[in-house]
C-alpha cells in the first residue's frame, strides 16, 4: 500500500507554485498552504528510487519525531516554578504535580542521551523516535497546563478592562505569552505523526502486536 509514491524536490520559484499563509491558533504565521498548478519538476530531483518515496519520508520522520524535548520541557518547568512563587501558589497537590513532571523530564533526558549516543555511532533511531515524540510532546503539554494553573486568572489571553494584572510581579505580557504557548503546543502531539500513530508503531514494532 505504500508503493507508488515518489519523493521529489521542487523549487518553490517554479512556475505554477503559489503559497497562502496559515495563521495558527496562537496567532503565529509559521506555515503556508502550497498550491501546485501544472508544476513540472525534473527527474533529476528524485530522491531515492522511483515509487519508494514513503521509505524516504519515514526516514525523515524518524528525525522529526526524535527531537530533543527534555531541555525545552526543563526550561519551561523552571519558568512554572517562578510563576508559582510570584503568584503565591501554595497548594501541596500543585507541588506534587511539579515533582512528578520533573521526574519524567529526567527520565526522558536519559532516553534522549541514549538515542543521541546511538546516532553518533551511525545507528538509526528506529522506534525510539516514536517513544521520544510520544513522551516529549505529552510532557511539554503537561508543563503548559501547569503554567496556566500557576497563573490562574492572569493566564487569560485578554484581560478585562481595568483588571489588576499584577504587572509589577508577572509582567504585562506574561499571561498572554503563557496562553499562546499553551495554544501552540496543542499541535505538538499532532505534527510529525499523531501520538495515536506513535502508539500503533510501538505496538507493532516493539510489542509485536
CSV table of C-alpha atoms in Angstrom, one decimal:
chain,number,residue,atom,x,y,z
A,1,UNK,CA,0.0,0.0,0.0
A,2,UNK,CA,3.0,2.4,0.4
A,3,UNK,CA,4.3,1.8,-3.1
A,4,UNK,CA,3.7,4.2,-6.0
A,5,UNK,CA,4.8,7.3,-4.1
A,6,UNK,CA,8.0,9.1,-5.3
A,7,UNK,CA,9.9,11.8,-3.4
A,8,UNK,CA,10.7,14.9,-5.5
A,9,UNK,CA,12.4,18.1,-4.5
A,10,UNK,CA,10.5,21.1,-6.0
A,11,UNK,CA,11.9,24.6,-6.4
A,12,UNK,CA,9.4,27.0,-4.9
A,13,UNK,CA,10.2,29.5,-7.5
A,14,UNK,CA,9.0,27.1,-10.2
A,15,UNK,CA,6.1,28.4,-12.4
A,16,UNK,CA,2.8,27.3,-11.0
A,17,UNK,CA,3.8,27.2,-7.4
A,18,UNK,CA,1.9,29.6,-5.1
A,19,UNK,CA,1.6,29.9,-1.3
A,20,UNK,CA,-1.1,31.1,1.1
A,21,UNK,CA,-0.2,31.8,4.7
A,22,UNK,CA,-1.7,29.8,7.6
A,23,UNK,CA,-2.1,31.6,10.9
A,24,UNK,CA,-2.3,29.1,13.8
A,25,UNK,CA,-4.4,29.2,17.0
A,26,UNK,CA,-1.7,31.1,18.9
A,27,UNK,CA,-1.8,33.9,16.2
A,28,UNK,CA,1.5,33.0,14.7
A,29,UNK,CA,2.3,32.6,11.0
A,30,UNK,CA,4.7,29.6,10.7
A,31,UNK,CA,3.2,27.5,7.8
A,32,UNK,CA,1.7,28.0,4.4
A,33,UNK,CA,-0.6,26.2,2.1
A,34,UNK,CA,1.3,25.4,-1.0
A,35,UNK,CA,-0.6,25.0,-4.3
A,36,UNK,CA,0.8,23.3,-7.5
A,37,UNK,CA,-0.8,24.4,-10.8
A,38,UNK,CA,0.7,22.5,-13.6
A,39,UNK,CA,4.1,22.5,-12.0
A,40,UNK,CA,6.9,20.4,-13.6
A,41,UNK,CA,9.9,19.1,-11.7
A,42,UNK,CA,13.0,17.5,-13.4
A,43,UNK,CA,13.5,13.8,-12.9
A,44,UNK,CA,17.0,14.7,-11.5
A,45,UNK,CA,15.2,16.0,-8.4
A,46,UNK,CA,14.1,12.5,-7.5
A,47,UNK,CA,15.3,11.4,-4.0
A,48,UNK,CA,15.8,7.7,-3.6
A,49,UNK,CA,14.2,5.2,-6.0
A,50,UNK,CA,11.1,5.8,-8.0
A,51,UNK,CA,7.9,4.5,-6.2
A,52,UNK,CA,9.9,4.3,-2.9
A,53,UNK,CA,9.2,7.8,-1.7
A,54,UNK,CA,7.5,6.7,1.5
A,55,UNK,CA,10.7,5.0,2.7
A,56,UNK,CA,12.5,8.3,2.3
A,57,UNK,CA,9.6,10.1,4.1
A,58,UNK,CA,9.7,7.6,7.0
A,59,UNK,CA,13.4,8.1,7.4
A,60,UNK,CA,13.0,11.8,7.6
A,61,UNK,CA,10.1,11.4,10.1
A,62,UNK,CA,12.4,9.5,12.4
A,63,UNK,CA,14.4,12.7,12.9
A,64,UNK,CA,11.4,14.9,13.1
A,65,UNK,CA,9.9,12.7,15.8
A,66,UNK,CA,13.1,12.0,17.6
A,67,UNK,CA,13.8,15.6,18.5
A,68,UNK,CA,15.3,16.6,21.9
A,69,UNK,CA,12.3,17.5,24.1
A,70,UNK,CA,13.8,17.3,27.7
A,71,UNK,CA,15.8,20.6,27.6
A,72,UNK,CA,12.8,22.6,26.5
A,73,UNK,CA,10.5,21.0,29.0
A,74,UNK,CA,13.0,21.5,31.8
A,75,UNK,CA,13.4,25.2,30.9
A,76,UNK,CA,9.6,25.6,30.8
A,77,UNK,CA,9.2,23.9,34.2
A,78,UNK,CA,11.7,26.3,35.8
A,79,UNK,CA,9.5,29.2,34.5
A,80,UNK,CA,6.5,27.5,36.0
A,81,UNK,CA,8.2,27.3,39.4
A,82,UNK,CA,9.0,31.0,39.2
A,83,UNK,CA,5.4,31.8,38.3
A,84,UNK,CA,4.2,29.7,41.2
A,85,UNK,CA,6.4,31.6,43.6
A,86,UNK,CA,5.4,35.1,42.4
A,87,UNK,CA,1.7,34.1,42.3
A,88,UNK,CA,1.9,32.6,45.8
A,89,UNK,CA,0.7,29.1,44.7
A,90,UNK,CA,0.9,27.0,47.9
A,91,UNK,CA,-1.4,24.0,47.1
A,92,UNK,CA,0.5,20.8,48.0
A,93,UNK,CA,-1.1,19.0,45.1
A,94,UNK,CA,0.4,21.5,42.7
A,95,UNK,CA,3.9,20.8,44.2
A,96,UNK,CA,3.3,17.1,43.7
A,97,UNK,CA,2.5,17.7,40.0
A,98,UNK,CA,5.7,19.7,39.7
A,99,UNK,CA,7.7,16.9,41.2
A,100,UNK,CA,6.1,14.2,39.0
A,101,UNK,CA,6.8,16.2,35.8
A,102,UNK,CA,10.4,16.8,36.9
A,103,UNK,CA,11.0,13.1,37.4
A,104,UNK,CA,9.5,12.4,34.0
A,105,UNK,CA,11.7,15.0,32.4
A,106,UNK,CA,14.9,13.5,33.9
A,107,UNK,CA,13.8,10.0,32.7
A,108,UNK,CA,13.2,11.4,29.2
A,109,UNK,CA,16.5,13.1,29.2
A,110,UNK,CA,18.3,9.8,29.9
A,111,UNK,CA,16.4,8.2,26.9
A,112,UNK,CA,17.3,11.1,24.7
A,113,UNK,CA,21.0,10.8,25.6
A,114,UNK,CA,21.0,7.1,24.7
A,115,UNK,CA,19.4,7.9,21.4
A,116,UNK,CA,22.0,10.6,20.7
A,117,UNK,CA,24.7,8.2,21.6
A,118,UNK,CA,23.3,5.7,19.1
A,119,UNK,CA,23.1,8.4,16.4
A,120,UNK,CA,26.8,9.3,17.0
A,121,UNK,CA,27.7,5.7,16.2
A,122,UNK,CA,25.8,5.9,12.9
A,123,UNK,CA,22.8,3.9,14.1
A,124,UNK,CA,19.2,4.6,13.2
A,125,UNK,CA,16.8,5.9,15.9
A,126,UNK,CA,14.1,3.4,14.7
A,127,UNK,CA,11.1,3.1,17.0
A,128,UNK,CA,12.9,5.1,19.7
A,129,UNK,CA,11.9,8.2,17.8
A,130,UNK,CA,8.2,7.3,18.5
A,131,UNK,CA,8.9,7.0,22.2
A,132,UNK,CA,10.6,10.4,22.3
A,133,UNK,CA,7.8,12.0,20.3
A,134,UNK,CA,5.1,10.5,22.4
A,135,UNK,CA,6.6,11.2,25.8
A,136,UNK,CA,8.2,14.5,24.9
A,137,UNK,CA,5.0,16.1,23.4
A,138,UNK,CA,2.9,14.9,26.4
A,139,UNK,CA,5.4,16.3,28.9
A,140,UNK,CA,5.5,19.7,27.2
A,141,UNK,CA,1.7,19.9,27.2
A,142,UNK,CA,1.6,19.0,30.9
A,143,UNK,CA,4.1,21.8,31.7
A,144,UNK,CA,1.9,24.2,29.7
A,145,UNK,CA,-1.1,23.2,31.8
A,146,UNK,CA,0.9,23.7,35.0
A,147,UNK,CA,1.9,27.2,33.8
A,148,UNK,CA,-1.8,28.1,33.2
A,149,UNK,CA,-2.6,26.6,36.7
A,150,UNK,CA,0.1,28.7,38.3
A,151,UNK,CA,-1.0,31.9,36.7
A,152,UNK,CA,-4.7,31.3,37.3
A,153,UNK,CA,-6.7,34.4,36.3
A,154,UNK,CA,-3.6,36.0,34.8
A,155,UNK,CA,-3.3,33.3,32.1
A,156,UNK,CA,-6.4,34.8,30.3
A,157,UNK,CA,-5.3,35.8,26.8
A,158,UNK,CA,-7.2,39.1,27.1
A,159,UNK,CA,-7.5,40.8,30.5
A,160,UNK,CA,-10.8,42.6,31.2
A,161,UNK,CA,-10.6,46.4,31.0
A,162,UNK,CA,-9.5,47.8,34.4
A,163,UNK,CA,-8.4,44.5,35.7
A,164,UNK,CA,-5.5,44.3,38.2
A,165,UNK,CA,-3.0,42.4,36.1
A,166,UNK,CA,-0.3,42.4,38.8
A,167,UNK,CA,2.1,43.7,36.2
A,168,UNK,CA,4.8,44.5,38.7
A,169,UNK,CA,5.0,40.8,39.6
A,170,UNK,CA,4.5,38.9,36.4
A,171,UNK,CA,5.0,41.4,33.7
A,172,UNK,CA,2.3,42.9,31.3
A,173,UNK,CA,2.7,40.1,28.7
A,174,UNK,CA,3.3,37.1,30.9
A,175,UNK,CA,-0.3,35.8,30.7
A,176,UNK,CA,-0.6,36.3,27.0
A,177,UNK,CA,2.7,34.5,26.4
A,178,UNK,CA,1.8,31.5,28.5
A,179,UNK,CA,-1.6,31.2,26.9
A,180,UNK,CA,-0.1,31.5,23.4
A,181,UNK,CA,2.5,28.7,24.3
A,182,UNK,CA,-0.3,26.5,25.5
A,183,UNK,CA,-2.4,27.0,22.3
A,184,UNK,CA,0.6,26.4,20.1
A,185,UNK,CA,1.7,23.3,21.9
A,186,UNK,CA,-1.7,21.7,21.3
A,187,UNK,CA,-0.2,20.8,17.9
A,188,UNK,CA,2.9,19.1,19.2
A,189,UNK,CA,1.1,15.8,19.7
A,190,UNK,CA,-0.2,16.0,16.1
A,191,UNK,CA,2.7,17.1,13.8
A,192,UNK,CA,5.2,14.5,12.8
A,193,UNK,CA,2.6,11.8,13.1
A,194,UNK,CA,-0.1,11.9,15.8
A,195,UNK,CA,0.5,10.3,19.2
A,196,UNK,CA,-2.1,7.7,18.3
A,197,UNK,CA,0.1,6.7,15.3
A,198,UNK,CA,3.2,6.5,17.6
A,199,UNK,CA,1.4,4.1,19.9
A,200,UNK,CA,0.4,2.0,16.9
A,201,UNK,CA,4.1,2.0,15.7
A,202,UNK,CA,5.3,0.9,19.2
A,203,UNK,CA,2.6,-1.8,19.5
A,204,UNK,CA,3.7,-3.3,16.2
A,205,UNK,CA,7.5,-2.7,16.2
A,206,UNK,CA,8.3,-3.2,19.9
A,207,UNK,CA,5.4,-5.3,21.3
A,208,UNK,CA,4.8,-7.3,18.2
A,209,UNK,CA,1.1,-6.9,18.4
